[in-house]
């Protein structure tokens, strides 16, 4: 099962008027309309509405990114996650364990 721990997904976060962020991630947490939702690589396909809040991304080396977003939706399929929102901005970048 070590292979699944290395599974990654492509993430695109886009606002109506500009791209916010794109990259590779181990996990993403989104503010779904019914509560916070976590997505890992190989998750079943999903299309859902999100509310304003924070999208948190954990990169391949454990680095963390956070983005404040407005209402929108996400689509996940074939290890590609698209977060489409009216407005979004990068708010936090932190180093992960072992990152120098």
Short mmCIF file of C-alpha atoms in Angstrom, two decimals, residues 13 18-21 55 64-69 88-94:
data_model
loop_
_atom_site.label_atom_id
_atom_site.label_comp_id
_atom_site.label_asym_id
_atom_site.label_seq_id
_atom_site.Cartn_x
_atom_site.Cartn_y
_atom_site.Cartn_z
CA UNK A 13 -7.91 27.06 -8.30
CA UNK A 18 -7.74 35.27 -12.79
CA UNK A 19 -5.99 31.99 -11.98
CA UNK A 20 -5.32 31.76 -8.23
CA UNK A 21 -3.01 28.71 -8.00
CA UNK A 55 -9.23 25.99 0.67
CA UNK A 64 0.89 23.98 3.01
CA UNK A 65 -1.01 26.63 1.07
CA UNK A 66 -4.26 28.33 2.05
CA UNK A 67 -6.60 30.33 -0.15
CA UNK A 68 -9.57 32.47 0.85
CA UNK A 69 -12.37 31.85 -1.63
CA UNK A 88 -9.97 33.90 -4.46
CA UNK A 89 -6.60 34.88 -3.05
CA UNK A 90 -3.51 33.19 -1.62
CA UNK A 91 -3.27 33.86 2.13
CA UNK A 92 -0.73 31.45 3.65
CA UNK A 93 2.35 29.54 2.58
CA UNK A 94 4.21 27.51 5.15
#
